[in-house]
Coordinates of C-alpha atoms and ligand atoms in Angstrom, one line a residue:
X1 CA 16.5 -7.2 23.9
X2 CA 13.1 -8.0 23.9
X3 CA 10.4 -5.2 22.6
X4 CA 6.8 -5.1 22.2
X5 CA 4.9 -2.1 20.3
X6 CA 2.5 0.6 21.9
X7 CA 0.6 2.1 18.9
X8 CA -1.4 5.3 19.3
X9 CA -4.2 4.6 17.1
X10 CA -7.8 5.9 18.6
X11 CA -7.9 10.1 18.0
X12 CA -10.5 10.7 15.9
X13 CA -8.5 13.0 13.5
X14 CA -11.5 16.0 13.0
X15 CA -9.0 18.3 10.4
X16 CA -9.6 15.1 7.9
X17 CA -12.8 15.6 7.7
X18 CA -13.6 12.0 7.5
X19 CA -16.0 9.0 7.9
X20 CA -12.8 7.1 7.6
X21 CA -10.8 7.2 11.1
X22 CA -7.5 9.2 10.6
X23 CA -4.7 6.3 10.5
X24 CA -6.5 4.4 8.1
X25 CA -6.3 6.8 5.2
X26 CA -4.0 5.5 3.1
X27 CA -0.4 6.3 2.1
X28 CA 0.9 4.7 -0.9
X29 CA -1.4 1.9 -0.8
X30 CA -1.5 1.3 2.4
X31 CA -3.0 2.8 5.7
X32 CA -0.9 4.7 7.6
X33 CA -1.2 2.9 10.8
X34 CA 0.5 0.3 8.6
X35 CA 3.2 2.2 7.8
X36 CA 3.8 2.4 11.4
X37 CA 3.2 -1.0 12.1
X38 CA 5.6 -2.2 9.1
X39 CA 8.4 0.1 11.2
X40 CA 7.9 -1.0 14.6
X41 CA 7.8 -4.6 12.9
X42 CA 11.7 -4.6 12.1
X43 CA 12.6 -4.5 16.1
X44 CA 11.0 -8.0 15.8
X45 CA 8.3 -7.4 18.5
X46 CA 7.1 -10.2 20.9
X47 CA 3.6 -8.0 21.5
X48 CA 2.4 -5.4 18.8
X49 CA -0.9 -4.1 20.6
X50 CA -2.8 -1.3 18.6
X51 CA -5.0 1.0 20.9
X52 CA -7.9 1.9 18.7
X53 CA -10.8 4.5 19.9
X54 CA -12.3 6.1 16.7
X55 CA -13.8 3.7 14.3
X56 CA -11.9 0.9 16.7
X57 CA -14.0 -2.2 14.2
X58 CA -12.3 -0.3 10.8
X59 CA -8.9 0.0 12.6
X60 CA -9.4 -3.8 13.9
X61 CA -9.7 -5.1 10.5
X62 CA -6.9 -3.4 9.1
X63 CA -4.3 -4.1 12.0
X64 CA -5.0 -7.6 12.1
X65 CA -5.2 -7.8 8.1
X66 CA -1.3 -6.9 8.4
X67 CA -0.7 -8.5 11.6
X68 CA -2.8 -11.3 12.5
X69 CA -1.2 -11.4 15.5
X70 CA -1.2 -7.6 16.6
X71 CA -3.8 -7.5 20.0
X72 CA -5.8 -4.3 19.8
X73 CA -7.0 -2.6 22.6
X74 CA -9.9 -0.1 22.4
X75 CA -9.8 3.1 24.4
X76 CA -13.3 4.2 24.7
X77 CA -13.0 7.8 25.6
X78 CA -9.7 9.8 24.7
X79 CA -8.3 11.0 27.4
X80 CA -4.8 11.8 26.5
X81 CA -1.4 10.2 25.8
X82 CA -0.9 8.3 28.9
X83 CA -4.5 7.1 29.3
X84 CA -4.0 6.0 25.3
X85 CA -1.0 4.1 26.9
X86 CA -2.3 2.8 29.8
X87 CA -4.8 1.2 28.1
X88 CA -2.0 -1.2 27.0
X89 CA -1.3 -2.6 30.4
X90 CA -3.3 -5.3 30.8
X91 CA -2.4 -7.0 26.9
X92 CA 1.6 -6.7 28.2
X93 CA 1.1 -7.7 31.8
X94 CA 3.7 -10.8 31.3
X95 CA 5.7 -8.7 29.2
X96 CA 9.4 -8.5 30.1
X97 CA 11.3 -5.9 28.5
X98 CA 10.8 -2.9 26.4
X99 CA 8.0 -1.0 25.4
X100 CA 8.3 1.2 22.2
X101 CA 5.4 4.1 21.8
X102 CA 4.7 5.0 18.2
X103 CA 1.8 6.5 16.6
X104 CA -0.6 5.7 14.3
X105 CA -0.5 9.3 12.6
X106 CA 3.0 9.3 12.1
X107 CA 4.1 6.9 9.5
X108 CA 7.8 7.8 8.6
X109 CA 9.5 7.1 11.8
X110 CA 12.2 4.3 10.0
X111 CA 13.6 1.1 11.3
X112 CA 17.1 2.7 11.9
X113 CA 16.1 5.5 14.3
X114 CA 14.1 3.1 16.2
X115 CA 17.0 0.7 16.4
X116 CA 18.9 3.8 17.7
X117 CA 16.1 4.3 20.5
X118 CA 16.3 0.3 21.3
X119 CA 19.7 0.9 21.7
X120 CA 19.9 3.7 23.8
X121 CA 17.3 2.4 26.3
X122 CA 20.2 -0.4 26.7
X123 CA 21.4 2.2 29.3
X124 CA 18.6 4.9 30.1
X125 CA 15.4 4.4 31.9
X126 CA 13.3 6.5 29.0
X127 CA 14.6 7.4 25.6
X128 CA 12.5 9.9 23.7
X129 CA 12.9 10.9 20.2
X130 CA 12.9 14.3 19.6
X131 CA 14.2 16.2 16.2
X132 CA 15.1 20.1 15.6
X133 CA 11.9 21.5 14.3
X134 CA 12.4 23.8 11.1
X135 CA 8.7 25.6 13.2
X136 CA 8.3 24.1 16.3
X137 CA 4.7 25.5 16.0
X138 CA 2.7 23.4 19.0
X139 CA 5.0 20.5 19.7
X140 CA 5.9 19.2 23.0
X141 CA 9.6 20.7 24.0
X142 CA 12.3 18.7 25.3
X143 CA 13.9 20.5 28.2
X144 CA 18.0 19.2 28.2
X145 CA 20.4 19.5 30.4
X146 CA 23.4 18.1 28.9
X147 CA 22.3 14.5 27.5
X148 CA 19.7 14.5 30.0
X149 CA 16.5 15.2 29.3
X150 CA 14.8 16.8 32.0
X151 CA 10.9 16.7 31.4
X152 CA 8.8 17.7 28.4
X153 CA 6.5 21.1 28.1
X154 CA 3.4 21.0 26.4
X155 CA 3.1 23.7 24.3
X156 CA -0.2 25.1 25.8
X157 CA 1.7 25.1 29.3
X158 CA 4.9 26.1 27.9
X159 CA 6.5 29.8 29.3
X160 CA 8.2 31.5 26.5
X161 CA 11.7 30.7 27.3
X162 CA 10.4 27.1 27.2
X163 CA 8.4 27.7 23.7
X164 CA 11.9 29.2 22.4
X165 CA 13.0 25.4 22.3
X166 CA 13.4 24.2 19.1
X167 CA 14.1 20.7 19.9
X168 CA 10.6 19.0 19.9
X169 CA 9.1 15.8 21.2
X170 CA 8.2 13.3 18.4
X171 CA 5.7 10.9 20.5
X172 CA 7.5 8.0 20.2
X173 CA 8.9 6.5 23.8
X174 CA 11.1 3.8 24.7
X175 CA 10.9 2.5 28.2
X176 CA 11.1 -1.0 30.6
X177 CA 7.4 -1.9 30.0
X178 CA 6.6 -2.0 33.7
X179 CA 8.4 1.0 34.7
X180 CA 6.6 2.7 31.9
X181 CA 2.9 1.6 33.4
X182 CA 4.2 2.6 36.5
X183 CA 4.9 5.8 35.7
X184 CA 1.7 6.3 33.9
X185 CA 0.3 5.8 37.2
X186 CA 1.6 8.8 38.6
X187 CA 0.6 11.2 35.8
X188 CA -2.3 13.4 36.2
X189 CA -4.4 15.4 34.1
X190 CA -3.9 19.0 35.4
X191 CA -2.6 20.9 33.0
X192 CA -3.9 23.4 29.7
X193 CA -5.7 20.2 28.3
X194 CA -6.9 18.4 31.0
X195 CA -5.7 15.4 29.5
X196 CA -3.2 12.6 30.8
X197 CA -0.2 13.6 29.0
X198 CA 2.5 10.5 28.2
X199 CA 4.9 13.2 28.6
X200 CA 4.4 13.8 32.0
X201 CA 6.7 10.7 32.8
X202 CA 10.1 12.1 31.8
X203 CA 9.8 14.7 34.6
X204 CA 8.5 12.4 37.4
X205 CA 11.2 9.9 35.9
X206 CA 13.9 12.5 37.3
X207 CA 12.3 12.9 40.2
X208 CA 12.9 9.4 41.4
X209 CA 16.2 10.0 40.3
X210 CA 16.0 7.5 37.1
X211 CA 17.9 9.0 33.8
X212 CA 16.0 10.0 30.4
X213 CA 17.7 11.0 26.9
X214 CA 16.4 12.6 23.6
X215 CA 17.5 10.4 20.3
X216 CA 17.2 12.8 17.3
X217 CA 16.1 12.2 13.6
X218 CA 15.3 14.3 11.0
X219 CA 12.8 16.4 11.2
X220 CA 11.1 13.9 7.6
X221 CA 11.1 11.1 9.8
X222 CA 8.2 12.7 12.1
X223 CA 5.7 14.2 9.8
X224 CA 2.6 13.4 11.4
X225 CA -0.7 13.7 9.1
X226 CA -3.4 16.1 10.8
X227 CA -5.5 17.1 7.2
X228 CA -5.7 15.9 4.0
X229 CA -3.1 18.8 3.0
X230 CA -0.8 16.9 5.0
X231 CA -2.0 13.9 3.8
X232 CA -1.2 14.7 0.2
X233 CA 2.3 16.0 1.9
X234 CA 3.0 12.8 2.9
X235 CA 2.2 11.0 -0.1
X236 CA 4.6 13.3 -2.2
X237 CA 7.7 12.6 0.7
X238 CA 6.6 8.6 0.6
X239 CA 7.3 8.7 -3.8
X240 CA 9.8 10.9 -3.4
X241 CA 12.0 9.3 -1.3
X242 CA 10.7 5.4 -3.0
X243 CA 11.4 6.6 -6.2
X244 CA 15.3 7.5 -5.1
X245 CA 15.6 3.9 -3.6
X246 CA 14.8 2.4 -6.6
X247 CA 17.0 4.1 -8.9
X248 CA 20.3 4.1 -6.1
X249 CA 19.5 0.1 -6.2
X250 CA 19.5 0.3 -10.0
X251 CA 16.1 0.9 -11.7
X252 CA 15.5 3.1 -14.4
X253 CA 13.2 5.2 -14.1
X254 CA 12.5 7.4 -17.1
X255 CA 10.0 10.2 -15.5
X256 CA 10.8 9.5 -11.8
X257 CA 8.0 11.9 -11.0
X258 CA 5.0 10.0 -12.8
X259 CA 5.4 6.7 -11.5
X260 CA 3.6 5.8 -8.1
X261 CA 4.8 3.4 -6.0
X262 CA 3.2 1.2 -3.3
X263 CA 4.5 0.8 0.4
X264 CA 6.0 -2.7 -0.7
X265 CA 6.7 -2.3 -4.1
X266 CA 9.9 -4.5 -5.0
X267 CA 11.6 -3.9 -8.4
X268 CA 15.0 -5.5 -9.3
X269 CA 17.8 -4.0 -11.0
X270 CA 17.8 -3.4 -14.7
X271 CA 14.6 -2.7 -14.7
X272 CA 13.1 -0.2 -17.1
X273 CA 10.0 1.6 -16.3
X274 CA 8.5 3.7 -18.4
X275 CA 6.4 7.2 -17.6
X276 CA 2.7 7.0 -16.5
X277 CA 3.3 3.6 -14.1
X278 CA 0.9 3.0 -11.2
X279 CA 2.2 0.2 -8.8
X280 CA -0.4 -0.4 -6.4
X281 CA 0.0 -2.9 -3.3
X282 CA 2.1 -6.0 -3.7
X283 CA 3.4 -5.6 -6.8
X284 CA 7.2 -7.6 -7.1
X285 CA 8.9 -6.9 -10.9
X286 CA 12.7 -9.1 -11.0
X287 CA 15.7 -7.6 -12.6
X288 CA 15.8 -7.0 -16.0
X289 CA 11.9 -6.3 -16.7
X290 CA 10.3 -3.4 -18.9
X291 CA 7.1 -2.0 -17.6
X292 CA 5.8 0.2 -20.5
X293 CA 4.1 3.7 -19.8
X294 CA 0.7 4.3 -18.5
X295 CA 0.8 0.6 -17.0
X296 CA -1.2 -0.1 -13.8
X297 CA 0.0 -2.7 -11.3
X298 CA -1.4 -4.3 -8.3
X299 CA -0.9 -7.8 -6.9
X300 CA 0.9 -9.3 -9.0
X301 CA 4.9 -10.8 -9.7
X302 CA 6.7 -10.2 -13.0
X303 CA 9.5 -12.3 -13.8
X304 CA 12.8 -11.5 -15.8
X305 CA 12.6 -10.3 -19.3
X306 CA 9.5 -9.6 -19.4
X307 CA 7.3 -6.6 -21.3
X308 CA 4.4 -5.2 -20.2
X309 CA 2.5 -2.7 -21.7
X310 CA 2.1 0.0 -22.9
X311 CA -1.4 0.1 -21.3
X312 CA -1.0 -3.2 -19.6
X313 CA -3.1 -3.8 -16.5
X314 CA -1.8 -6.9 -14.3
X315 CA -4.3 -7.3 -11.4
X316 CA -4.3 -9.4 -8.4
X317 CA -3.1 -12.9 -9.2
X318 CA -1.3 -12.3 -11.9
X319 CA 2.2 -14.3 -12.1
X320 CA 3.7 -14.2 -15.2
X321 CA 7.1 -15.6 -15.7
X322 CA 9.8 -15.0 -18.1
X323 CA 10.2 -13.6 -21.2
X324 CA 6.4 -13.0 -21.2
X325 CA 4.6 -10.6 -23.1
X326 CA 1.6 -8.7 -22.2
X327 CA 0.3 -6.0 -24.6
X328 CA -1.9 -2.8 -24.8
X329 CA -5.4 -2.8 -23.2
X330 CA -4.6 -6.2 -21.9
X331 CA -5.9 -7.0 -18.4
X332 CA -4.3 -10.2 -16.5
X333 CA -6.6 -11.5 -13.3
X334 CA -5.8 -14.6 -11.1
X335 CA -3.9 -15.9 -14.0
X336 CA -0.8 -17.7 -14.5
X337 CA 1.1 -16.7 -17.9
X338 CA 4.1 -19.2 -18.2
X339 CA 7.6 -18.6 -19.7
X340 CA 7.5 -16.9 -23.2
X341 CA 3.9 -16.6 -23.6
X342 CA 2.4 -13.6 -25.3
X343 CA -1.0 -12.1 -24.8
X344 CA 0.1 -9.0 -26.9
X345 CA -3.5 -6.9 -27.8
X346 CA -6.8 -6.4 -26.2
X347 CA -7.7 -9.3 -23.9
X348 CA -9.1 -10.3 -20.5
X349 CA -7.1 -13.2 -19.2
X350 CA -8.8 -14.3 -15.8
X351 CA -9.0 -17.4 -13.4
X352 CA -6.6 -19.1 -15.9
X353 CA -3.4 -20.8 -17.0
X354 CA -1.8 -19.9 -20.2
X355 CA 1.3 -22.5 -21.0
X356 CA 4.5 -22.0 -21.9
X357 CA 5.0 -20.2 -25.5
X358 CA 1.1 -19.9 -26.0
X359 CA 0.1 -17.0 -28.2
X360 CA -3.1 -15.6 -27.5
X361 CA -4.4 -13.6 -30.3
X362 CA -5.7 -10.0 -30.2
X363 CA -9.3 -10.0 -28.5
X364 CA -9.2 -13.1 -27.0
X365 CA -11.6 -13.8 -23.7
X366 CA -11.5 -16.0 -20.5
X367 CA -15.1 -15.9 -20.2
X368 CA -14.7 -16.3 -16.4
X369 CA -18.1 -15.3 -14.7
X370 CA -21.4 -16.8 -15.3
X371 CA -22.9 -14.3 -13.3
X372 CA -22.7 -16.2 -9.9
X373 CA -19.3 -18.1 -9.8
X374 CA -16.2 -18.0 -11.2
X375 CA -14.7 -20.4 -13.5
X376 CA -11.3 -21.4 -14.7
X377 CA -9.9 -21.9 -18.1
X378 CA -6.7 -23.9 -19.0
X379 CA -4.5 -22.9 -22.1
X380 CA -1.9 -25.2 -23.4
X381 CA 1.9 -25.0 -24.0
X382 CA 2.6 -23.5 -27.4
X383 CA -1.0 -23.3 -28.2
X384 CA -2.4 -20.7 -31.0
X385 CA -5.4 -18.7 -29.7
X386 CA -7.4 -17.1 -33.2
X387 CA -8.1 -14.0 -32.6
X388 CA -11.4 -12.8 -30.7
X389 CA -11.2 -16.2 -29.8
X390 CA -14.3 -16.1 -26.5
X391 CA -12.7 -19.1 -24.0
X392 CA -16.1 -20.2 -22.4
X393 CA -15.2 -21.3 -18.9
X394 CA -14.2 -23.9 -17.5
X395 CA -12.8 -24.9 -20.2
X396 CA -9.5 -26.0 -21.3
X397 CA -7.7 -25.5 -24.2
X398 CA -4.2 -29.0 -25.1
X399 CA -0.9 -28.8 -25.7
X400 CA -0.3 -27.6 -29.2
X401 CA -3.6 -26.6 -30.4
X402 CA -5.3 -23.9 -32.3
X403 CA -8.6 -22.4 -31.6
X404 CA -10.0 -20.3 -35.2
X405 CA -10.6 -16.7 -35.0
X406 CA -14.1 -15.8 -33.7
X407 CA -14.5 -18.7 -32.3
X408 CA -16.9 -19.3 -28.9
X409 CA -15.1 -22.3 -27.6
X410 CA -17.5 -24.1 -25.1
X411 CA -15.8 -27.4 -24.7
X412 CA -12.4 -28.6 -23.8
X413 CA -10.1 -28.9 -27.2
X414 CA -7.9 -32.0 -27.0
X415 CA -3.9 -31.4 -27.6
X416 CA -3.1 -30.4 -31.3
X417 CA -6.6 -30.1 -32.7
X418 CA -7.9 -27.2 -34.2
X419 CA -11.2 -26.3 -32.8
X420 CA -13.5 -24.3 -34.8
X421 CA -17.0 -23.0 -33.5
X422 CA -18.1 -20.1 -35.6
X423 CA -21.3 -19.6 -38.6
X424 CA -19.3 -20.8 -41.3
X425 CA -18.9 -18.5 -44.3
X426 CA -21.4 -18.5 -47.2
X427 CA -20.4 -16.3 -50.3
X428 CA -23.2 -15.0 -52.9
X429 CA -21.0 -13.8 -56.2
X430 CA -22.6 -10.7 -57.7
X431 CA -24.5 -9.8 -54.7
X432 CA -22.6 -7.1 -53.7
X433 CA -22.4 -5.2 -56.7
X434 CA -26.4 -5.8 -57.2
X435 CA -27.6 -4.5 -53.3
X436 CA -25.2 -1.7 -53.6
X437 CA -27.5 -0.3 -57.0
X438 CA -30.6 -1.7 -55.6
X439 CA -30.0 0.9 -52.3
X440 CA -28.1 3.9 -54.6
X441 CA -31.6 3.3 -56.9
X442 CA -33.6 3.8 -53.8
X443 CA -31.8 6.8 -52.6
X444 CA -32.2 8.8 -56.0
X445 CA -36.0 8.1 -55.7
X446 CA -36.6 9.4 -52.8
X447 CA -34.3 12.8 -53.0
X448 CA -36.7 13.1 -56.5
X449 CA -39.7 12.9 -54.6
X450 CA -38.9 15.5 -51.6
Ligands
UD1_501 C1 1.7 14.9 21.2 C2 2.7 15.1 22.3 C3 3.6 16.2 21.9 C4 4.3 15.9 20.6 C5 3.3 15.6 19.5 C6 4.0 15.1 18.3 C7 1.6 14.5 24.4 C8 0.9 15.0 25.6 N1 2.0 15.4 23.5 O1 0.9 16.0 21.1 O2 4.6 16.4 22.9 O3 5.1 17.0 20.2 O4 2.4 14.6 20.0 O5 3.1 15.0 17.3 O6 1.8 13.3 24.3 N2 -4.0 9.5 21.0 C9 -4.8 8.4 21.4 N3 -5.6 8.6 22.5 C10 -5.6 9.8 23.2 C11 -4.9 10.9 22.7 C12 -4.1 10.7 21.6 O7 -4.8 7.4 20.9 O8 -6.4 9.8 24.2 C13 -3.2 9.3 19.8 C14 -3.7 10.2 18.6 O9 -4.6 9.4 17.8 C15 -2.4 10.4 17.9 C16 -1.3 10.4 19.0 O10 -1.9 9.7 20.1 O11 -2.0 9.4 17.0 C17 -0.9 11.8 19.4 O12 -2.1 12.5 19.9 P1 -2.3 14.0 19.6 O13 -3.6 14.4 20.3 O14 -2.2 14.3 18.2 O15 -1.1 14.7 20.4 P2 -0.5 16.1 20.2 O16 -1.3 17.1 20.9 O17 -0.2 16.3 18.8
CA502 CA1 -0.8 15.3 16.6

């Protein structure tokens, strides 16, 4: 069946308090428009078109940064639901098929309750998802009769037998695209809000005599975020509910609670990670890893048998294959680390290529940035990096070669040398012994004197 998204994306959000518009604050990593986006991605869409209204430039960026193809849409004044969705029309006017509504605010909604809706709308005119409300508080109730659902209530226009419905509307709508616009058409805006409620269409649905049903989920799955209380909320369900993923599909996780995951984070099976981990976006660790505690991730693949950390810090770019090490207080940028390598204590290792079994010694630099551009810096297979060795880029360092400890390497070092670019050592026999008196002479003098 072919789908297209709808995504609710231009309230302004005024509980967050916020320069930043509300479906761009993040949620493990990533905005939570995203998270919707990700979600509505799985039906495969032909059309995914954002409507944006508050901050509509910000929310551009970020919809098109995850889907360069997404078409957003830019509803200047917020008049409700169904204006939010009309504003769609004109993106989906060749559109054949159906239309799924999600929101921007409500990032849980997951791929198999949507594929439920998709299926359900094989044989009813709108499908609505609805969910039994632990506190139905000010949600929209679905009026049933049966399987049918009759219309929805606003809360504000509710009576209170209708309020005493604890089956509640969700926001997200599945319908034939052009019946959908078509039935916008018909809404109006007299009710408690004077907006144009999307909800109005189940009712003037029935009233044509076309057939509407309620798919249910759990109650998780609709958590929309109004606050930064809810915000955090939904941060805590996200890692929760990531961090039982991981270890059903086989990763351990020592202290589930203190490692923080991304919205794509991808760890294989065997996997050890230890307390204090921060994965941030992008991160993808193979089977058979060990990320050490108080590690911090972003951007970056980590390959079989490798050990990172403790207080590793891979950044973007980082690809290091397997049987790698990478140490305490080391930080990997842009930077290839090839099969068996070590960079085990202290370094910066950035714009650069470090070959296979290299050893990079404790302190070592990529001196990367001259202050204006960035440079790169090659490091040989089974090369010998002295420690506080300063790599000044570009600059590359052969096959097989060593550079001596201290050493400000400036130009390249051909394979199997050993490059050496440090004051050389003078020794003075006896001095030490004679400045050591001279200063303890000095000393007794002048605690004489005062
Ligand atoms: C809406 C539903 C309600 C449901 C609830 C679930 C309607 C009339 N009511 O109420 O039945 O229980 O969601 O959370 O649909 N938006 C726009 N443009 C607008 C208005 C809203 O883009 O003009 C977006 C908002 O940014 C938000 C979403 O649509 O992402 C829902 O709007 P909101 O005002 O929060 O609707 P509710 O009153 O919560
Ligand atoms: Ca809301």
């Amino acid at each position: 069946m072919n789908t297209s998204l709808i995504i609710l994306a231009a309230g302004k959000g005024t509980r967050m308090n916020s320069d930043l518009p509300k479906v761009l604050h993040p949620i493990a990593g990533d905005p939570m428009l995203i998270h919707a986006m990700a979600a509505g991605a799985t039906l495969e869409p032909i059309h995914t078109v954002v409507v944006a209204g508050h901050g509509a430039e910000e929310v551009t960026k970020a919809a098109i940064a995850y889907d360069e193809e997404a078409t957003v849409v830019v509803q200047a004044e917020q008049l409700g639901t169904g204006h939010a969705v009309a504003q769609a029309r004109d993106a989906l006017k060749d559109f054949e098929g159906t239309a799924i509504v999600l929101y921007g605010d409500t990032p849980f909604v997951s791929p198999e309750t949507l594929a439920n809706m998709m299926q359900a709308a094989q044989s009813t005119d709108v499908v609505v998802l609805g969910f039994e409300a632990a506190d139905a508080g000010r949600y929209g109730r679905l009026v049933m009769e049966g399987t049918s659902l009759e219309r929805i209530v606003e809360f504000k226009d509710a009576s209170e037998a209708e309020r005493a419905i604890t089956l509640c509307n969700s926001g997200v709508i599945a319908c034939n695209a052009a019946l959908l616009f078509d039935l916008i058409d018909a809404v109006g805006n007299d009710n408690a809000s004077g907006e144009y409620y999307l909800t109005d269409i189940i009712g003037l649905a029935r009233a044509r005599g076309l057939s509407a049903t309620a798919v249910t989920c759990d109650e998780a799955e609709t958590l929309g975020v109004n606050s930064r209380a809810q915000l955090a909320e939904a941060e805590a369900a996200f890692q929760s509910r990531a961090r039982a993923t991981l270890m059903e599909d086989g990763v351990t996780l020592q202290a589930p609670d203190t490692v923080f995951l991304a919205r794509d984070t991808v760890i294989g099976r065997d996997t050890l990670v230890e307390p204090n981990v921060f994965f941030g976006a992008g991160v993808t660790v193979e089977s058979g890893a060990h990320i050490r505690a108080f590690s911090h991730l972003e951007g970056c693949h980590v390959s079989r048998g490798a050990v990172i950390g403790p207080y590793a810090r891979l950044r973007p770019g980082a690809e290091l294959a397997e049987n790698t090490r990478v140490g305490n207080f080391v930080e990997i940028k842009n930077a290839t680390v090839s099969e068996g390598a070590k960079v085990n204590h202290l370094s910066y290792v950035g714009d650069a290529f470090v070959g296979a079994h290299a050893n990079i010694g404790a302190g070592t630099i990529t001196c990367n940035y001259d202050g204006v551009m960035k440079h790169h810096t090659h490091i040989g297979a089974h090369s010998f990096i002295g420690s506080n060795t300063m790599l000044v880029a570009p600059v590359s360092v052969g096959d097989g070669a060593m550079t001596g400890s201290g050493s400000v390497i400036t130009s390249d070092v051909e394979p199997d040398a050993l490059a050496l670019a440090r004051a050389p050592q003078v020794e003075k026999p006896g001095m030490a012994r004679k400045l050591m008196d001279k200063l303890k002479a000095q000393k007794a003098r002048q605690q004489r004197s005062s």
